[in-house]
């Protein structure tokens, strides 16, 4: 374990491309966090209200807070050696803050908003203080100012009683956090980006989200009725997870490391790819929520609000996957656009159908996209990335 200022400061391209054991441990905290956010969103869908926006928006903010915290930490570990003591301290502090945030997620926007915001702000401020003390890892006065402003917005937002104002303040705090990630990542004291490592980390988080979807589906069946419709729902959920894995890793996902390292501007490409992964991860997360809905109530009364998860999840995933393909190959396959169109057309078609039927229709669209990919790839050599950036 190196001391601050040790020899292996920069994460060099020649080594440490894969995630370290510390980073894998860090990810395990977010398994718990995603589960907590998922349970909260499932509860939001079960409110029975015709309009879901008021219930889902706070949950979305909590989800994005975890994403910004994870991504800002990954930005650091993709530029600096995991052996550096300062880097390890930063990761441990982020882990501790994420655990506290995850624990209070069920009331993280209501009664325990101050605890959630305090933990988030504490991670950001403690990281800032460490960088200030050691004057390492890209600290600048402007960075300190923006981090402090973001933390104040989170704390003030937690203290106000009006939840609408709280949502506005927290949204501004998140925007500042993400802006600082993009700006700081592009000028990180000249340290080269370990593109293969960053791609590996983004794909690991995507797989964690798929695992969370499987966990939600299995738990829904084990805690409820084991009848045929419910078991069919679990089978359908498993097929959907396999398809989400297949569509993601087909071609573009498989060559993502090369698309980052081979880009003309790897830093811009890294920021862009991180944004598209947020869309895909959010889509898979929504799809996982839909598994719970149609496993528990497979033949229940049609709930149009549930289509936000059942059809919206795959649609959000395909939108992000289309952008990823554009970033990697500078084109978008027609199958992705056709899948998005099909999901849009399914909204009126499934409006009055039971949840299991809507879930089956969404899985059929994903199967069509995966089948089109396989058909188009027959007898063709793997395509090399050709990023525009």
Short mmCIF file of C-alpha atoms in Angstrom, two decimals:
data_model
loop_
_atom_site.label_atom_id
_atom_site.label_comp_id
_atom_site.label_asym_id
_atom_site.label_seq_id
_atom_site.Cartn_x
_atom_site.Cartn_y
_atom_site.Cartn_z
CA UNK A 1 0.00 0.00 0.00
CA UNK A 2 1.71 3.14 -1.20
CA UNK A 3 1.93 6.39 0.64
CA UNK A 4 0.73 9.66 -0.90
CA UNK A 5 3.39 10.68 -3.36
CA UNK A 6 4.51 7.08 -3.94
CA UNK A 7 5.89 5.81 -7.22
CA UNK A 8 2.72 4.31 -8.75
CA UNK A 9 0.65 7.47 -8.83
CA UNK A 10 -0.83 7.16 -12.30
CA UNK A 11 -2.79 4.10 -13.39
CA UNK A 12 -0.65 3.22 -16.38
CA UNK A 13 -1.97 1.63 -19.56
CA UNK A 14 0.40 -1.30 -19.15
CA UNK A 15 -1.13 -2.61 -15.95
CA UNK A 16 -4.03 -2.59 -13.55
CA UNK A 17 -6.57 -2.47 -16.37
CA UNK A 18 -8.97 -4.70 -14.48
CA UNK A 19 -10.81 -3.63 -11.35
CA UNK A 20 -8.93 -4.06 -8.09
CA UNK A 21 -10.34 -6.07 -5.19
CA UNK A 22 -11.07 -2.81 -3.39
CA UNK A 23 -13.15 -1.60 -6.33
CA UNK A 24 -15.11 -4.85 -6.40
CA UNK A 25 -15.79 -4.45 -2.69
CA UNK A 26 -16.92 -0.89 -3.40
CA UNK A 27 -19.42 -2.19 -5.97
CA UNK A 28 -20.99 -4.56 -3.44
CA UNK A 29 -22.28 -1.55 -1.51
CA UNK A 30 -24.20 -0.50 -4.60
CA UNK A 31 -25.87 -3.90 -4.84
CA UNK A 32 -27.52 -3.02 -1.53
CA UNK A 33 -28.18 0.54 -2.66
CA UNK A 34 -29.87 -0.51 -5.91
CA UNK A 35 -32.01 -3.00 -4.03
CA UNK A 36 -33.16 -0.30 -1.62
CA UNK A 37 -33.97 2.13 -4.42
CA UNK A 38 -35.77 -0.64 -6.32
CA UNK A 39 -37.95 -1.49 -3.34
CA UNK A 40 -38.84 2.17 -2.95
CA UNK A 41 -39.77 2.47 -6.63
CA UNK A 42 -41.92 -0.67 -6.45
CA UNK A 43 -43.74 0.94 -3.54
CA UNK A 44 -44.21 4.08 -5.67
CA UNK A 45 -45.83 2.03 -8.41
CA UNK A 46 -48.13 0.45 -5.84
CA UNK A 47 -49.61 3.76 -4.64
CA UNK A 48 -52.57 3.36 -6.97
CA UNK A 49 -52.42 6.99 -8.11
CA UNK A 50 -53.15 7.79 -11.72
CA UNK A 51 -50.12 10.06 -11.93
CA UNK A 52 -46.82 8.58 -10.87
CA UNK A 53 -44.52 11.55 -11.45
CA UNK A 54 -44.92 12.94 -7.94
CA UNK A 55 -44.00 9.63 -6.32
CA UNK A 56 -41.26 8.56 -8.73
CA UNK A 57 -39.33 11.85 -9.02
CA UNK A 58 -37.82 11.68 -5.49
CA UNK A 59 -36.78 8.08 -6.07
CA UNK A 60 -35.13 9.12 -9.32
CA UNK A 61 -33.14 11.77 -7.45
CA UNK A 62 -31.94 9.21 -4.92
CA UNK A 63 -30.91 6.87 -7.74
CA UNK A 64 -28.98 9.64 -9.50
CA UNK A 65 -27.20 10.56 -6.27
CA UNK A 66 -25.81 7.03 -6.05
CA UNK A 67 -24.81 7.16 -9.72
CA UNK A 68 -22.91 10.45 -9.36
CA UNK A 69 -21.16 9.14 -6.23
CA UNK A 70 -20.15 5.91 -7.98
CA UNK A 71 -19.10 7.60 -11.20
CA UNK A 72 -16.98 10.28 -9.52
CA UNK A 73 -15.14 7.56 -7.61
CA UNK A 74 -14.59 5.52 -10.77
CA UNK A 75 -13.24 8.62 -12.50
CA UNK A 76 -10.55 8.78 -9.83
CA UNK A 77 -9.64 5.08 -9.91
CA UNK A 78 -9.46 5.17 -13.73
CA UNK A 79 -6.74 7.82 -13.54
CA UNK A 80 -4.74 6.85 -10.46
CA UNK A 81 -3.19 3.70 -9.10
CA UNK A 82 -5.35 1.68 -6.68
CA UNK A 83 -2.20 1.10 -4.61
CA UNK A 84 -2.05 4.76 -3.65
CA UNK A 85 -3.12 5.19 -0.02
CA UNK A 86 -4.99 8.41 -0.74
CA UNK A 87 -7.04 6.72 -3.46
CA UNK A 88 -7.93 3.87 -1.11
CA UNK A 89 -9.02 6.29 1.62
CA UNK A 90 -11.26 8.10 -0.87
CA UNK A 91 -12.84 4.81 -1.94
CA UNK A 92 -13.46 3.70 1.67
CA UNK A 93 -15.07 7.05 2.50
CA UNK A 94 -17.32 6.76 -0.56
CA UNK A 95 -18.28 3.24 0.56
CA UNK A 96 -19.18 4.43 4.05
CA UNK A 97 -21.28 7.28 2.71
CA UNK A 98 -23.07 5.02 0.22
CA UNK A 99 -23.95 2.54 2.99
CA UNK A 100 -25.52 5.28 5.12
CA UNK A 101 -27.40 6.65 2.11
CA UNK A 102 -28.68 3.20 1.20
CA UNK A 103 -29.89 2.47 4.73
CA UNK A 104 -32.16 5.54 4.77
CA UNK A 105 -33.43 5.26 1.17
CA UNK A 106 -37.00 4.24 2.20
CA UNK A 107 -37.38 7.68 3.84
CA UNK A 108 -34.41 9.31 2.15
CA UNK A 109 -36.47 12.10 0.62
CA UNK A 110 -38.85 12.51 3.56
CA UNK A 111 -38.16 12.11 7.29
CA UNK A 112 -34.53 11.06 6.81
CA UNK A 113 -33.64 13.49 4.05
CA UNK A 114 -31.03 15.19 6.23
CA UNK A 115 -29.25 11.89 6.89
CA UNK A 116 -29.20 11.03 3.18
CA UNK A 117 -28.04 14.50 2.14
CA UNK A 118 -25.52 14.68 4.98
CA UNK A 119 -23.91 11.39 3.98
CA UNK A 120 -23.71 12.46 0.33
CA UNK A 121 -22.28 15.87 1.20
CA UNK A 122 -19.84 14.36 3.71
CA UNK A 123 -18.35 12.12 1.01
CA UNK A 124 -17.91 15.05 -1.34
CA UNK A 125 -16.46 17.39 1.28
CA UNK A 126 -14.15 14.78 2.83
CA UNK A 127 -12.77 14.00 -0.61
CA UNK A 128 -12.21 17.70 -1.20
CA UNK A 129 -10.38 18.10 2.12
CA UNK A 130 -8.11 15.14 1.37
CA UNK A 131 -7.19 16.59 -2.00
CA UNK A 132 -6.61 19.97 -0.37
CA UNK A 133 -4.36 18.56 2.36
CA UNK A 134 -2.24 16.46 0.03
CA UNK A 135 -2.51 18.79 -2.97
CA UNK A 136 -2.77 15.77 -5.21
CA UNK A 137 -5.13 14.17 -7.72
CA UNK A 138 -6.13 17.28 -9.58
CA UNK A 139 -7.32 19.66 -6.87
CA UNK A 140 -8.06 23.21 -8.03
CA UNK A 141 -9.73 26.14 -6.22
CA UNK A 142 -12.64 26.07 -8.68
CA UNK A 143 -13.20 22.40 -7.87
CA UNK A 144 -13.39 23.21 -4.17
CA UNK A 145 -15.85 26.03 -4.75
CA UNK A 146 -18.26 23.95 -6.83
CA UNK A 147 -18.11 20.95 -4.51
CA UNK A 148 -18.89 23.23 -1.55
CA UNK A 149 -21.81 24.85 -3.40
CA UNK A 150 -23.21 21.43 -4.30
CA UNK A 151 -22.94 20.22 -0.71
CA UNK A 152 -24.71 23.34 0.60
CA UNK A 153 -27.56 22.79 -1.86
CA UNK A 154 -28.01 19.24 -0.59
CA UNK A 155 -28.02 20.24 3.08
CA UNK A 156 -30.32 23.24 2.58
CA UNK A 157 -32.62 21.10 0.49
CA UNK A 158 -32.87 18.56 3.29
CA UNK A 159 -33.69 21.28 5.83
CA UNK A 160 -36.54 22.90 3.91
CA UNK A 161 -40.01 21.50 4.57
CA UNK A 162 -41.42 21.97 1.06
CA UNK A 163 -40.59 18.81 -0.89
CA UNK A 164 -40.93 20.56 -4.24
CA UNK A 165 -38.23 23.04 -3.28
CA UNK A 166 -36.14 20.18 -1.90
CA UNK A 167 -36.35 18.43 -5.26
CA UNK A 168 -35.23 21.59 -7.07
CA UNK A 169 -32.25 22.15 -4.74
CA UNK A 170 -31.16 18.52 -4.91
CA UNK A 171 -31.47 18.55 -8.70
CA UNK A 172 -29.18 21.58 -8.83
CA UNK A 173 -26.75 19.81 -6.48
CA UNK A 174 -26.73 16.74 -8.72
CA UNK A 175 -26.22 18.86 -11.83
CA UNK A 176 -23.20 20.52 -10.22
CA UNK A 177 -21.81 17.14 -9.17
CA UNK A 178 -22.14 15.72 -12.68
CA UNK A 179 -20.77 18.89 -14.24
CA UNK A 180 -17.73 18.71 -12.01
CA UNK A 181 -17.27 15.07 -13.00
CA UNK A 182 -17.23 15.93 -16.70
CA UNK A 183 -15.09 19.06 -16.34
CA UNK A 184 -12.64 17.54 -13.87
CA UNK A 185 -12.37 14.30 -15.82
CA UNK A 186 -11.34 16.18 -18.96
CA UNK A 187 -8.46 17.99 -17.25
CA UNK A 188 -7.13 15.65 -14.58
CA UNK A 189 -3.62 17.11 -14.26
CA UNK A 190 -2.56 15.49 -17.51
CA UNK A 191 -2.89 11.90 -16.27
CA UNK A 192 -3.85 9.50 -19.07
CA UNK A 193 -7.20 7.75 -18.93
CA UNK A 194 -7.10 3.98 -18.52
CA UNK A 195 -9.79 3.34 -21.10
CA UNK A 196 -9.94 -0.41 -20.65
CA UNK A 197 -10.39 0.01 -16.91
CA UNK A 198 -13.17 2.58 -17.29
CA UNK A 199 -15.02 0.36 -19.78
CA UNK A 200 -14.62 -2.58 -17.42
CA UNK A 201 -16.06 -0.61 -14.51
CA UNK A 202 -19.07 0.64 -16.47
CA UNK A 203 -19.81 -2.88 -17.67
CA UNK A 204 -19.49 -4.21 -14.13
CA UNK A 205 -22.08 -1.74 -12.91
CA UNK A 206 -24.34 -2.76 -15.77
CA UNK A 207 -23.98 -6.42 -14.75
CA UNK A 208 -24.70 -5.48 -11.14
CA UNK A 209 -27.97 -3.93 -12.32
CA UNK A 210 -28.82 -7.12 -14.22
CA UNK A 211 -28.08 -9.11 -11.08
CA UNK A 212 -30.33 -6.83 -9.07
CA UNK A 213 -33.14 -7.45 -11.58
CA UNK A 214 -32.71 -11.22 -11.12
CA UNK A 215 -32.75 -10.78 -7.34
CA UNK A 216 -35.98 -8.76 -7.49
CA UNK A 217 -37.64 -11.34 -9.73
CA UNK A 218 -36.62 -14.31 -7.61
CA UNK A 219 -37.61 -12.63 -4.37
CA UNK A 220 -41.01 -11.69 -5.80
CA UNK A 221 -41.83 -15.31 -6.60
CA UNK A 222 -40.39 -16.81 -3.42
CA UNK A 223 -42.36 -14.40 -1.25
CA UNK A 224 -45.67 -14.93 -3.05
CA UNK A 225 -47.78 -17.46 -4.90
CA UNK A 226 -45.96 -20.25 -6.73
CA UNK A 227 -48.79 -20.77 -9.19
CA UNK A 228 -48.29 -21.22 -12.92
CA UNK A 229 -48.87 -17.56 -13.94
CA UNK A 230 -46.40 -16.35 -11.32
CA UNK A 231 -43.79 -18.94 -12.31
CA UNK A 232 -44.32 -17.96 -15.94
CA UNK A 233 -43.58 -14.39 -14.92
CA UNK A 234 -40.27 -15.46 -13.39
CA UNK A 235 -39.37 -17.38 -16.54
CA UNK A 236 -40.21 -14.35 -18.64
CA UNK A 237 -38.09 -12.14 -16.39
CA UNK A 238 -35.13 -14.51 -16.77
CA UNK A 239 -35.47 -14.47 -20.56
CA UNK A 240 -35.62 -10.66 -20.50
CA UNK A 241 -32.41 -10.48 -18.44
CA UNK A 242 -30.63 -12.77 -20.90
CA UNK A 243 -31.81 -10.61 -23.80
CA UNK A 244 -30.70 -7.41 -22.06
CA UNK A 245 -27.29 -8.99 -21.59
CA UNK A 246 -27.13 -10.22 -25.19
CA UNK A 247 -28.20 -6.98 -26.84
CA UNK A 248 -25.77 -4.95 -24.72
CA UNK A 249 -22.66 -7.04 -25.30
CA UNK A 250 -23.27 -7.77 -28.99
CA UNK A 251 -20.45 -6.05 -30.89
CA UNK A 252 -20.48 -2.54 -29.36
CA UNK A 253 -20.37 -3.70 -25.75
CA UNK A 254 -17.68 -6.26 -26.52
CA UNK A 255 -15.30 -3.73 -28.11
CA UNK A 256 -16.04 -0.82 -25.79
CA UNK A 257 -12.48 -0.74 -24.31
CA UNK A 258 -11.03 -0.34 -27.80
CA UNK A 259 -13.59 2.34 -28.63
CA UNK A 260 -12.34 4.42 -25.70
CA UNK A 261 -8.61 3.84 -26.01
CA UNK A 262 -8.73 4.19 -29.81
CA UNK A 263 -10.78 7.39 -29.86
CA UNK A 264 -9.20 10.63 -31.05
CA UNK A 265 -10.20 12.18 -27.74
CA UNK A 266 -10.44 9.40 -25.12
CA UNK A 267 -11.54 11.80 -22.39
CA UNK A 268 -14.55 13.12 -24.31
CA UNK A 269 -15.39 9.60 -25.37
CA UNK A 270 -15.25 8.44 -21.75
CA UNK A 271 -17.69 11.13 -20.61
CA UNK A 272 -20.05 10.37 -23.48
CA UNK A 273 -19.97 6.62 -22.85
CA UNK A 274 -20.67 7.16 -19.15
CA UNK A 275 -23.80 9.12 -20.07
CA UNK A 276 -25.14 6.41 -22.35
CA UNK A 277 -24.50 3.80 -19.67
CA UNK A 278 -26.64 5.80 -17.28
CA UNK A 279 -29.55 5.48 -19.74
CA UNK A 280 -29.03 1.74 -20.15
CA UNK A 281 -28.59 1.11 -16.45
CA UNK A 282 -31.73 3.12 -15.66
CA UNK A 283 -33.59 1.09 -18.30
CA UNK A 284 -32.50 -2.23 -16.82
CA UNK A 285 -33.33 -0.94 -13.36
CA UNK A 286 -36.87 -0.05 -14.48
CA UNK A 287 -37.19 -3.41 -16.20
CA UNK A 288 -36.25 -5.12 -12.92
CA UNK A 289 -39.04 -3.23 -11.17
CA UNK A 290 -41.45 -4.41 -13.86
CA UNK A 291 -40.46 -8.03 -13.10
CA UNK A 292 -41.76 -7.64 -9.57
CA UNK A 293 -44.98 -6.09 -10.84
CA UNK A 294 -45.93 -8.80 -13.31
CA UNK A 295 -44.69 -11.69 -11.16
CA UNK A 296 -46.79 -10.63 -8.17
CA UNK A 297 -49.87 -9.67 -10.23
CA UNK A 298 -49.45 -11.52 -13.55
CA UNK A 299 -53.13 -11.62 -14.46
CA UNK A 300 -54.29 -8.69 -12.36
CA UNK A 301 -56.22 -5.62 -13.37
CA UNK A 302 -54.41 -3.62 -16.08
CA UNK A 303 -52.40 -0.80 -14.55
CA UNK A 304 -51.41 1.75 -17.24
CA UNK A 305 -48.89 3.29 -14.85
CA UNK A 306 -47.01 0.01 -14.81
CA UNK A 307 -46.28 0.39 -18.53
CA UNK A 308 -43.76 3.05 -17.52
CA UNK A 309 -41.63 0.22 -16.13
CA UNK A 310 -42.74 -2.69 -18.35
CA UNK A 311 -42.29 -0.88 -21.68
CA UNK A 312 -40.35 2.20 -20.58
CA UNK A 313 -37.49 0.18 -19.10
CA UNK A 314 -36.65 -1.67 -22.35
CA UNK A 315 -37.22 1.55 -24.33
CA UNK A 316 -34.76 3.48 -22.17
CA UNK A 317 -32.26 0.65 -22.52
CA UNK A 318 -32.59 0.57 -26.31
CA UNK A 319 -32.23 4.35 -26.49
CA UNK A 320 -28.98 4.19 -24.52
CA UNK A 321 -27.78 1.17 -26.51
CA UNK A 322 -28.42 3.04 -29.77
CA UNK A 323 -26.30 5.95 -28.57
CA UNK A 324 -23.57 3.54 -27.48
CA UNK A 325 -23.51 2.03 -30.95
CA UNK A 326 -23.23 5.51 -32.42
CA UNK A 327 -20.31 6.28 -30.13
CA UNK A 328 -18.51 3.02 -30.92
CA UNK A 329 -19.27 2.50 -34.63
CA UNK A 330 -20.55 5.95 -35.72
CA UNK A 331 -23.86 4.41 -36.81
CA UNK A 332 -27.11 3.05 -35.38
CA UNK A 333 -28.57 -0.29 -36.45
CA UNK A 334 -32.10 -0.18 -37.79
CA UNK A 335 -33.09 -2.97 -35.41
CA UNK A 336 -32.56 -0.64 -32.43
CA UNK A 337 -34.78 2.05 -33.95
CA UNK A 338 -37.37 -0.53 -34.95
CA UNK A 339 -37.40 -1.85 -31.40
CA UNK A 340 -38.01 1.63 -30.00
CA UNK A 341 -40.85 2.16 -32.49
CA UNK A 342 -42.38 -1.21 -31.60
CA UNK A 343 -42.31 -0.42 -27.87
CA UNK A 344 -44.05 2.89 -28.57
CA UNK A 345 -46.76 1.16 -30.59
CA UNK A 346 -47.25 -1.37 -27.80
CA UNK A 347 -48.44 1.33 -25.39
CA UNK A 348 -52.01 1.51 -26.76
CA UNK A 349 -51.98 -2.21 -27.62
CA UNK A 350 -51.18 -3.28 -24.04
CA UNK A 351 -53.15 -0.55 -22.24
CA UNK A 352 -55.94 -2.93 -21.26
CA UNK A 353 -53.93 -6.16 -21.10
CA UNK A 354 -52.81 -7.86 -17.87
CA UNK A 355 -49.24 -7.09 -16.73
CA UNK A 356 -47.85 -10.49 -17.78
CA UNK A 357 -49.02 -9.96 -21.36
CA UNK A 358 -47.38 -6.54 -21.49
CA UNK A 359 -44.17 -8.03 -20.13
CA UNK A 360 -44.27 -10.75 -22.75
CA UNK A 361 -44.69 -8.16 -25.49
CA UNK A 362 -41.68 -6.19 -24.23
CA UNK A 363 -39.56 -9.36 -24.12
CA UNK A 364 -40.66 -10.20 -27.67
CA UNK A 365 -39.35 -6.83 -28.88
CA UNK A 366 -35.99 -7.46 -27.21
CA UNK A 367 -35.92 -10.94 -28.75
CA UNK A 368 -36.56 -9.39 -32.15
CA UNK A 369 -33.63 -7.01 -31.72
CA UNK A 370 -31.34 -9.83 -30.57
CA UNK A 371 -32.49 -12.04 -33.45
CA UNK A 372 -31.85 -9.27 -35.96
CA UNK A 373 -28.34 -8.84 -34.56
CA UNK A 374 -27.62 -12.56 -34.93
CA UNK A 375 -28.99 -12.65 -38.47
CA UNK A 376 -26.99 -9.63 -39.57
CA UNK A 377 -23.77 -11.03 -38.08
CA UNK A 378 -23.93 -14.39 -39.87
CA UNK A 379 -20.67 -15.11 -41.65
CA UNK A 380 -19.27 -11.67 -40.95
CA UNK A 381 -16.04 -10.92 -39.14
CA UNK A 382 -16.30 -8.90 -35.91
CA UNK A 383 -16.46 -5.20 -36.64
CA UNK A 384 -13.72 -2.93 -35.38
CA UNK A 385 -14.72 0.26 -33.54
CA UNK A 386 -14.74 3.52 -35.48
CA UNK A 387 -15.55 6.29 -33.00
CA UNK A 388 -16.14 9.80 -34.28
CA UNK A 389 -14.80 11.52 -31.17
#
